[in-house]
Coordinates of C-alpha atoms and ligand atoms in Angstrom, one line a residue:
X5 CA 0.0 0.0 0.0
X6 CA 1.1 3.5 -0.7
X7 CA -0.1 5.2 2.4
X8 CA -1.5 8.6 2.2
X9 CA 2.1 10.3 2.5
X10 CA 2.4 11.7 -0.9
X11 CA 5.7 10.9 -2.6
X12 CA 6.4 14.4 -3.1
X13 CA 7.1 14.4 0.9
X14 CA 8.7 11.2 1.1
X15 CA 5.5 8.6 1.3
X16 CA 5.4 5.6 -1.0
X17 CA 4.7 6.5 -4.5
X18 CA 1.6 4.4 -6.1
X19 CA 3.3 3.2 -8.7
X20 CA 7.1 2.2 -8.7
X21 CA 6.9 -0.2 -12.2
X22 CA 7.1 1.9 -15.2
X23 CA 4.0 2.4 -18.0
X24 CA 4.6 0.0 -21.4
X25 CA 7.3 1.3 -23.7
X26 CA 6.3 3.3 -26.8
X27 CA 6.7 2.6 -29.9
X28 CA 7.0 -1.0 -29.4
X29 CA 7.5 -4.0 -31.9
X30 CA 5.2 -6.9 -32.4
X31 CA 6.0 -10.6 -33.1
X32 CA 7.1 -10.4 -36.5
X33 CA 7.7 -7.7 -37.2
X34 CA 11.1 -8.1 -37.4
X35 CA 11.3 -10.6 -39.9
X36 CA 9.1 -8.9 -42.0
X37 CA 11.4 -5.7 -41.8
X38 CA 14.4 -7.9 -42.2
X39 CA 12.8 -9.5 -45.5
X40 CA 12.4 -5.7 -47.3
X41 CA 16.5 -5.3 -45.7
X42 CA 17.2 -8.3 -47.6
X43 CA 15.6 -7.1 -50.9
X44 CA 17.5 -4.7 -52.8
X45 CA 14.0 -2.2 -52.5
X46 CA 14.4 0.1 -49.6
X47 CA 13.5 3.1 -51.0
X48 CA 10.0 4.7 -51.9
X49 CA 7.9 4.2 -55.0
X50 CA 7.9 0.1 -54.8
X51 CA 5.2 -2.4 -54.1
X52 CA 5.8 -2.0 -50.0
X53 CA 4.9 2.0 -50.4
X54 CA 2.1 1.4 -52.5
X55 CA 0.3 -1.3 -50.6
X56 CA 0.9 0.6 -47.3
X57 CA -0.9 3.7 -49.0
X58 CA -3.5 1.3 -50.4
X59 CA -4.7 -0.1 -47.3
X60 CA -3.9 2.7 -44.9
X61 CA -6.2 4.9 -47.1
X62 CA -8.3 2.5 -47.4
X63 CA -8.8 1.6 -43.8
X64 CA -9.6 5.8 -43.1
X65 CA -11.9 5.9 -45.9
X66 CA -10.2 7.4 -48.6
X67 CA -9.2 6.5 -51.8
X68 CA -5.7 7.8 -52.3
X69 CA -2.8 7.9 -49.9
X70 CA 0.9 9.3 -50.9
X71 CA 3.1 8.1 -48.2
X72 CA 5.6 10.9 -47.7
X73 CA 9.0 11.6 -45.0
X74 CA 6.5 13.6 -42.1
X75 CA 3.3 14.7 -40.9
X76 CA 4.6 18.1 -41.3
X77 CA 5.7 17.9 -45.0
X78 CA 2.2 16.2 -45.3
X79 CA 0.7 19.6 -44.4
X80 CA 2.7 21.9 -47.0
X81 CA 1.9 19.2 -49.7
X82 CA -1.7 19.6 -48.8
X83 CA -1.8 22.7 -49.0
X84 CA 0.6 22.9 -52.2
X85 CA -1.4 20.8 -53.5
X86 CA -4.9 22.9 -53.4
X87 CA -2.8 25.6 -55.0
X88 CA -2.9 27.4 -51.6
X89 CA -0.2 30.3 -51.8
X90 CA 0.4 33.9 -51.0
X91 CA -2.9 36.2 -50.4
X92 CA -4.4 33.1 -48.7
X93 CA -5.2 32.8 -45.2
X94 CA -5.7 29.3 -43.3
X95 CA -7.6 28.4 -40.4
X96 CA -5.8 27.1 -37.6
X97 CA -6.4 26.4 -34.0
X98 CA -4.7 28.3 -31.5
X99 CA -3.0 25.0 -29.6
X100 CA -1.7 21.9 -31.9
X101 CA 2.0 21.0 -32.7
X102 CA 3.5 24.1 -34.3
X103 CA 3.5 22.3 -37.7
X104 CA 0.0 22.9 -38.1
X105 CA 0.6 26.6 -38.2
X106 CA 3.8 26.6 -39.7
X107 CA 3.1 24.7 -42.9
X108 CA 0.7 27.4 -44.0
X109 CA 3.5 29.9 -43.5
X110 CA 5.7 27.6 -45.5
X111 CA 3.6 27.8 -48.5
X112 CA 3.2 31.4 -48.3
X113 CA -0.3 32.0 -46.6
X114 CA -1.4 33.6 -43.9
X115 CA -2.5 31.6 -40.8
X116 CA -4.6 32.8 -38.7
X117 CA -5.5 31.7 -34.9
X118 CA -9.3 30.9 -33.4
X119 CA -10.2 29.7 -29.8
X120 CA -10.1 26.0 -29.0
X121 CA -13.6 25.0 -26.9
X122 CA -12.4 24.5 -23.1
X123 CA -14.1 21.1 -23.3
X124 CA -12.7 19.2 -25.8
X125 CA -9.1 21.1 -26.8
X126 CA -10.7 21.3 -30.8
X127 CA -11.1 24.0 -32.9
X128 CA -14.2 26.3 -31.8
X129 CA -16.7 25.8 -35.3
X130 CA -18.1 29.0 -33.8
X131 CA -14.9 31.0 -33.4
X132 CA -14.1 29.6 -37.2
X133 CA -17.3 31.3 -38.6
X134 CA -15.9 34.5 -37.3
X135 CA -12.2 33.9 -38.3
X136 CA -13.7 33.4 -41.9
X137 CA -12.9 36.5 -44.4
X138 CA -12.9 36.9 -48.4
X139 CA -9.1 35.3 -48.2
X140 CA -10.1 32.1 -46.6
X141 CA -9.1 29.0 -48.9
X142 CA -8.6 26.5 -46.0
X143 CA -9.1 25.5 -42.7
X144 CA -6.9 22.9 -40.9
X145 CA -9.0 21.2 -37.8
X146 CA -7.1 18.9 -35.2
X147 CA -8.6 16.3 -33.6
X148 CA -6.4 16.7 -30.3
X149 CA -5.6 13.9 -28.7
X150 CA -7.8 11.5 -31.0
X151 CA -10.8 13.4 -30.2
X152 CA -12.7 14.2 -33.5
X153 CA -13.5 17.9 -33.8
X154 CA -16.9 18.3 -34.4
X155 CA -16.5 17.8 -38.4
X156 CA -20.0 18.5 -39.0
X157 CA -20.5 22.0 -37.8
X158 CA -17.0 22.7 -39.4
X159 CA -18.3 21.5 -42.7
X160 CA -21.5 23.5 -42.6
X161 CA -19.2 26.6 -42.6
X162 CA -16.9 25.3 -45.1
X163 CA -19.2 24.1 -47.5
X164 CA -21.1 27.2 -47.5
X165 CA -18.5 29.2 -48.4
X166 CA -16.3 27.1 -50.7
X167 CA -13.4 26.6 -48.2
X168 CA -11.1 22.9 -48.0
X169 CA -11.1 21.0 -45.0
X170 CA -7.8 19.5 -44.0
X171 CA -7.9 17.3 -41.3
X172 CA -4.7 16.9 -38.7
X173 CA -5.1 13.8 -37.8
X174 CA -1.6 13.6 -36.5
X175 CA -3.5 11.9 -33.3
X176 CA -6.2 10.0 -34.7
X177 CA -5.1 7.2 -36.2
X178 CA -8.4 4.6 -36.1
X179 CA -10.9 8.2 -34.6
X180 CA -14.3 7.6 -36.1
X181 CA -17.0 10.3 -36.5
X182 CA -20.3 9.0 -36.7
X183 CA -18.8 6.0 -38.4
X184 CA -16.5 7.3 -40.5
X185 CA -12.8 7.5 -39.8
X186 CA -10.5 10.2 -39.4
X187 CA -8.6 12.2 -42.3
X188 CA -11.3 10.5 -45.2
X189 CA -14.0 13.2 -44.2
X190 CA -12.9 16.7 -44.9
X191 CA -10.9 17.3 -48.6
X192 CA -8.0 15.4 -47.6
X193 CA -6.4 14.6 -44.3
X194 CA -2.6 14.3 -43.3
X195 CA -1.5 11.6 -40.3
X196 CA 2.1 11.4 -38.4
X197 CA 4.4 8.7 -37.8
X198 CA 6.6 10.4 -35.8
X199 CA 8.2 8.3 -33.0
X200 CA 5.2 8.9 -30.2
X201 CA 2.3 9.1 -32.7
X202 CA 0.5 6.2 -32.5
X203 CA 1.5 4.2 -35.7
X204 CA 5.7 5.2 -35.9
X205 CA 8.1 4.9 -38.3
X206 CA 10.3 6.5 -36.0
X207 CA 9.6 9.8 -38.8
X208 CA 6.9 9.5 -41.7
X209 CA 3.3 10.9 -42.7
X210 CA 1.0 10.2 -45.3
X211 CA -1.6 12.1 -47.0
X212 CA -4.9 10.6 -47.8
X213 CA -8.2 11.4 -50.0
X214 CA -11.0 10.6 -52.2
X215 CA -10.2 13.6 -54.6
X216 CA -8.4 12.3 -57.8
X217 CA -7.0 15.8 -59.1
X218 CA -5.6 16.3 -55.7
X219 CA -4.0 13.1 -55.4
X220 CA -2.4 13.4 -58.6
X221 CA -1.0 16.5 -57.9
X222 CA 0.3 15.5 -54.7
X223 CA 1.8 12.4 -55.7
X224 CA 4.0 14.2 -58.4
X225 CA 5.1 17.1 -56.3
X226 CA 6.3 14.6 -53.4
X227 CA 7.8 12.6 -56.1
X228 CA 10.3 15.3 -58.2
X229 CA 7.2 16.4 -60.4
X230 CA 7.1 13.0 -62.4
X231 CA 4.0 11.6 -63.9
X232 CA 3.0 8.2 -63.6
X233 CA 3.4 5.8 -66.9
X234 CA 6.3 8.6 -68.1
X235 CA 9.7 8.7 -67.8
X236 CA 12.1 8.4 -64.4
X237 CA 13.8 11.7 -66.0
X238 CA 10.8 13.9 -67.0
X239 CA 9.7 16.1 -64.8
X240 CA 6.1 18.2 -65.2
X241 CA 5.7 20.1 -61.5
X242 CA 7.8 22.1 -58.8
X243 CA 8.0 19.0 -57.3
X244 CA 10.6 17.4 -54.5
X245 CA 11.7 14.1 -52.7
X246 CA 9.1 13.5 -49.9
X247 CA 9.4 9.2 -50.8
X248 CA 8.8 7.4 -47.4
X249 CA 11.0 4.6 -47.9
X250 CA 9.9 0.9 -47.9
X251 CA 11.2 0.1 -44.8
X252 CA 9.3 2.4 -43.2
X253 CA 5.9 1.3 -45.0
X254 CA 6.3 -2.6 -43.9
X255 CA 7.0 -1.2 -40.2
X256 CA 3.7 0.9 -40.6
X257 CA 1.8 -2.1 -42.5
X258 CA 2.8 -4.2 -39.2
X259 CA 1.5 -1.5 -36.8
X260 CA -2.0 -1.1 -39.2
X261 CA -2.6 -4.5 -38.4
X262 CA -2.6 -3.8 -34.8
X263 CA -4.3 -0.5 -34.7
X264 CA -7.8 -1.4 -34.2
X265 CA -7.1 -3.7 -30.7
X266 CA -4.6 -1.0 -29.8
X267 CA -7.6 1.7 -30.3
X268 CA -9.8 -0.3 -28.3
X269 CA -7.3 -1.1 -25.4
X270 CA -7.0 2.2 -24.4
X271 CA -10.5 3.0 -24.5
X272 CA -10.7 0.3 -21.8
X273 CA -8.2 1.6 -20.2
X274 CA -9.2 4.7 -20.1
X275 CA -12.9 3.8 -18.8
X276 CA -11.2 2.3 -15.9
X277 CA -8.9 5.3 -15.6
X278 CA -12.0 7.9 -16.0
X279 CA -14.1 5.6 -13.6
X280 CA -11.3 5.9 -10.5
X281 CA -11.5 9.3 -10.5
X282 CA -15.5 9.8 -10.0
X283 CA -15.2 10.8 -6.8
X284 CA -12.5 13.7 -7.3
X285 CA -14.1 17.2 -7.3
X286 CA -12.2 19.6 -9.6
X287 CA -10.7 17.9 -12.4
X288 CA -11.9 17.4 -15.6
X289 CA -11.2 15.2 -18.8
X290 CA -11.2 16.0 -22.5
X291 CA -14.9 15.7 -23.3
X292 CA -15.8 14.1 -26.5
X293 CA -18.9 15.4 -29.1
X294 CA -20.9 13.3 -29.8
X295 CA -20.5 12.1 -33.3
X296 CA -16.7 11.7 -32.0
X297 CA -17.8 7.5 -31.6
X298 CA -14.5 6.0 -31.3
X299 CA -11.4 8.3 -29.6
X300 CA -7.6 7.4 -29.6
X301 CA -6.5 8.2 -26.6
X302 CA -3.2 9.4 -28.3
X303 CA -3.0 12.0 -25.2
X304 CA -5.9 12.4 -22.8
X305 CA -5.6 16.1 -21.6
X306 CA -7.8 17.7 -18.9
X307 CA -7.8 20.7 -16.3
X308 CA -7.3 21.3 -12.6
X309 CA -9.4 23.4 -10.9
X310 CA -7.7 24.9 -8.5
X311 CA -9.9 25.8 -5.7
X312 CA -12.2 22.7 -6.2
X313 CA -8.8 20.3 -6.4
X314 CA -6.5 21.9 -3.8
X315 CA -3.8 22.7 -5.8
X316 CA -2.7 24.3 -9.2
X317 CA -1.8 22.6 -12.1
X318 CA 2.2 23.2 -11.7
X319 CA 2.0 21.3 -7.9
X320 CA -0.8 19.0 -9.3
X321 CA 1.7 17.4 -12.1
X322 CA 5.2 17.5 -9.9
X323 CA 3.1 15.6 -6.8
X324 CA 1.7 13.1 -9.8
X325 CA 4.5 13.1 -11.6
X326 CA 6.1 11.6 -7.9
X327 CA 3.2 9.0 -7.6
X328 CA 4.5 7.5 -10.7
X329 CA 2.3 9.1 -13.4
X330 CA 4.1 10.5 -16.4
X331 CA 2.0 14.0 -16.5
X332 CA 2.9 16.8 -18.0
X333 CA 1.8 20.2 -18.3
X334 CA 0.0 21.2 -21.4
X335 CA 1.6 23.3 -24.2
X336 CA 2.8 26.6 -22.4
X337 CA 1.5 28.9 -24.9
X338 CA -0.7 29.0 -27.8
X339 CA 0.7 28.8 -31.3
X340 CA 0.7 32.4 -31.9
X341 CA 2.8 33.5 -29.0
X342 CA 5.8 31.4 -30.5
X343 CA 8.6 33.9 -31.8
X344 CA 8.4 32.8 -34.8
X345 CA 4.7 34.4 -35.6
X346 CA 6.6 37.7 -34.2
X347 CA 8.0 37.4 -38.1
X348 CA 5.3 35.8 -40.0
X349 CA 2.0 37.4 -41.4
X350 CA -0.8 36.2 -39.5
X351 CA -4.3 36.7 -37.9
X352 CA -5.1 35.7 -34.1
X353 CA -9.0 36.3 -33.1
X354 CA -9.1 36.6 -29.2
X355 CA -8.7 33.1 -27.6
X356 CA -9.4 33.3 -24.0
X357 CA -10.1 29.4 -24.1
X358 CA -6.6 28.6 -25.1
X359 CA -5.1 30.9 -23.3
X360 CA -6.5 29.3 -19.9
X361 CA -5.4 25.9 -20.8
X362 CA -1.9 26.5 -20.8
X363 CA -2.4 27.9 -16.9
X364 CA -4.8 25.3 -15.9
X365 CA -4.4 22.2 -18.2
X366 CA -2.3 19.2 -18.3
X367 CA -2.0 15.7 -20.5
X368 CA -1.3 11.6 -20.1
X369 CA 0.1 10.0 -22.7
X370 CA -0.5 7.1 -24.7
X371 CA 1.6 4.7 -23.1
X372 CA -0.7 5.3 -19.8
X373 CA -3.3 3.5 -21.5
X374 CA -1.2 0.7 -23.3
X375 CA -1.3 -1.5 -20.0
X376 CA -3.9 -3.1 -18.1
X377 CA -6.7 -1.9 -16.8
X378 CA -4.9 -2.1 -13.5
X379 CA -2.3 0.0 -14.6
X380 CA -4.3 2.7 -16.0
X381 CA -6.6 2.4 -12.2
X382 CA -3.3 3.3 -10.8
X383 CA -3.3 6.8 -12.2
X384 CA -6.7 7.4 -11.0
X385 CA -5.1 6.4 -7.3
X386 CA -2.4 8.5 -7.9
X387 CA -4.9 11.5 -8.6
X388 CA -7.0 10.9 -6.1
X389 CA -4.1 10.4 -3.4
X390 CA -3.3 13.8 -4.3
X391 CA -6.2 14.9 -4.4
X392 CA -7.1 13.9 -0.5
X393 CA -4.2 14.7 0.6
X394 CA -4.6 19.0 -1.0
X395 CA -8.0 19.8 -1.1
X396 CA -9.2 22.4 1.2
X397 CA -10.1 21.3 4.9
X398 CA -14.0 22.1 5.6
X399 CA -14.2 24.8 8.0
X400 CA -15.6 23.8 11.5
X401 CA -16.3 26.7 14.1
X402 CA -13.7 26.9 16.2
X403 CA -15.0 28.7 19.2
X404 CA -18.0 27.5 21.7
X405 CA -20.9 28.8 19.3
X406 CA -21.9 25.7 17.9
X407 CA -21.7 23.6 20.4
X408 CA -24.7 21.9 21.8
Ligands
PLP13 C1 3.1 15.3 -34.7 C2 2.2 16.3 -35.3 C3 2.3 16.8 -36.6 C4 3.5 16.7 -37.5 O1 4.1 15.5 -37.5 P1 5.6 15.2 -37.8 O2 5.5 13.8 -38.4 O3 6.3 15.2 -36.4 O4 6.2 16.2 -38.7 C5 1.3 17.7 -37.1 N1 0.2 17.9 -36.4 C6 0.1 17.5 -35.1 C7 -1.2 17.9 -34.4 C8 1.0 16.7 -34.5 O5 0.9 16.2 -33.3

């Protein structure tokens, strides 16, 4: 037993063993990566690249899927792609990874900043309306943490007014919306492999859709501007070397295989996790909208309330953090008060939501959830340890008054 000594002042912590490691292999998968080491194919463009694209698209609902070298250089070939360039502005939301803002300043546009809803961490559909002005060519919704932003009342405001949805789906590997999965709803979607995402290559992205043109026109830029059925040396676009190579795919293919129990672990998981914590007063977990049917769990962020919970989020995550749990402290500022957008044409629309998460919010990773139920339970006791031992003491009268 851990006692009710918090760790932080020298008690037991809940948890000594470590979460699962991440990424992780899978039996086989070695061989199967050592067969395409053995071949003299590990580049892009073969039969492992292709069949990866094919069934990774596939399996999100899209037709077309051009494996490229990141999630980040899926972005700018997005957005290349749909011709998006100087004089446009993109739609962005005020907390993601920085790539998500930074690819639209890569291809020249302007991106510009709305609100995230306090309850689930996505782009505000009603703060986009606003954001919206006769520039607008794109809008590029995350669905943070595996949590589908609400893609229905984001594509009432695209479609009305002509405008491409790109979905970051950098966490949402297997998400579903109302049945449908992730990055095969908007115009196109991009996903990561980057070592923590939830399929890795260690680095890698891929771009999916169901439109043809677009497709096409990606596949040749990421490919030196080539065409396919023409020549190696004849070249038809502005086009550059974004090949993921094959080793990559057949690691990815492995992982694809696994990504539907993996999605369905940590929901479990994080059932159990959710459940432990019912009786805790002032903290609250990334809420999900309703279409948003199946959620990754990539990272689970949530809040502290400070006067409900007993302490602020900077002394909730170090006295968790000593339980055991590998918290952390959400991003510390919003996109747009990164240096970089001190350079960079941009728009930010007031965002008091995300501005309050980075004081108040905090997020579990993956690997949390990766376990057994037991092991996720142990976060919840590590919480609500804390959570006894900090909250505020009801006030008794102290003098004779009430006594009687
Ligand atoms: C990881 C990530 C990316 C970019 O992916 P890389 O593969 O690291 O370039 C883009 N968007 C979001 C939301 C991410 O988390």
């Amino acid at each position: 037993m851990s006692g009710r000594k918090l760790a932080l002042n020298g008690g037991v912590a809940v948890r000594s063993a470590p979460y699962p490691p991440w990424p992780s292999l899978g039996p086989g998968d070695l061989d199967r990566v050592s067969d395409i080491l053995k071949s003299t194919h590990w580049g892009g463009g073969g039969e492992a690249v292709e069949a990866f694209e094919e069934i990774f698209a596939q399996y999100h609902d899209a037709s077309f899927g051009i494996a490229v070298s990141s999630g980040t250089m899926a972005l700018e070939l997005a957005l290349h792609a749909l011709g998006i360039g100087p004089e446009d502005e993109v739609i962005v939301p005020a907390h993601s990874f920085v790539a998500t803002a930074l690819a639209v300043s890569r291809v020249g546009a302007a991106p510009v900043f709305v609100d995230i809803e306090p309850d689930t961490y996505n782009i505000d559909p009603v703060r986009i309306g606003e954001a919206v002005s006769d520039r607008t060519r794109a809008m590029i919704p995350v669905h943070f943490g595996g949590v589908m932003a609400d893609l229905d009342r984001i594509s009432t405001v695209a479609s009305d007014r002509g405008i491409s949805v790109v979905e970051d789906a950098a966490h949402a590997h297997g998400a579903e919306w109302y049945g449908m999965r992730a990055g095969g709803i908007g115009t196109c979607g991009i996903f990561s492999f980057q070592n923590s995402k939830a399929m890795s290559a260690g680095e890698g992205g891929i771009l999916i859709t169901s439109d043809e043109t677009l497709a096409a026109r990606g596949r040749s830029v990421a490919n030196a501007g080539r065409l396919p059925e023409r020549g190696w040396f004849e070249h038809f676009e502005i086009g550059t070397n974004l090949r993921m190579t094959a080793v990559q795919a057949v690691l990815l293919g492995c992982q694809l295989e696994r990504l539907q129990d993996q999605v369905r672990l940590r929901e479990t998981n994080f059932r159990r996790f959710a459940d432990g914590l019912a009786e805790v007063e002032g903290l609250e977990l990334q809420r999900a909208p309703a279409g948003a049917i199946v959620q990754t769990r990539y990272i689970v962020p949530g809040r502290v309330d400070e006067k409900r919970f007993g302490l602020g989020r900077d002394e909730f995550v170090a006295a968790v953090q000593a339980e055991g749990v590998p918290v952390r402290p959400f991003y510390p500022h919003p996109l747009y008060a990164n240096p970089v957008f001190r350079q960079v044409r941009h728009r930010t629309l007031p965002c008091p939501a995300a501005e309050q998460a980075t004081r108040d919010s905090f997020w579990l990773p993956l690997r949390l959830f990766m376990g057994t139920p037991e092991d996720a339970a142990d976060a919840a006791r590590a919480i609500a340890k804390v959570h006894r031992a900090s909250r505020p003491r009801p006030a008794f009268p102290t003098n004779g008054s009430a006594a009687g």
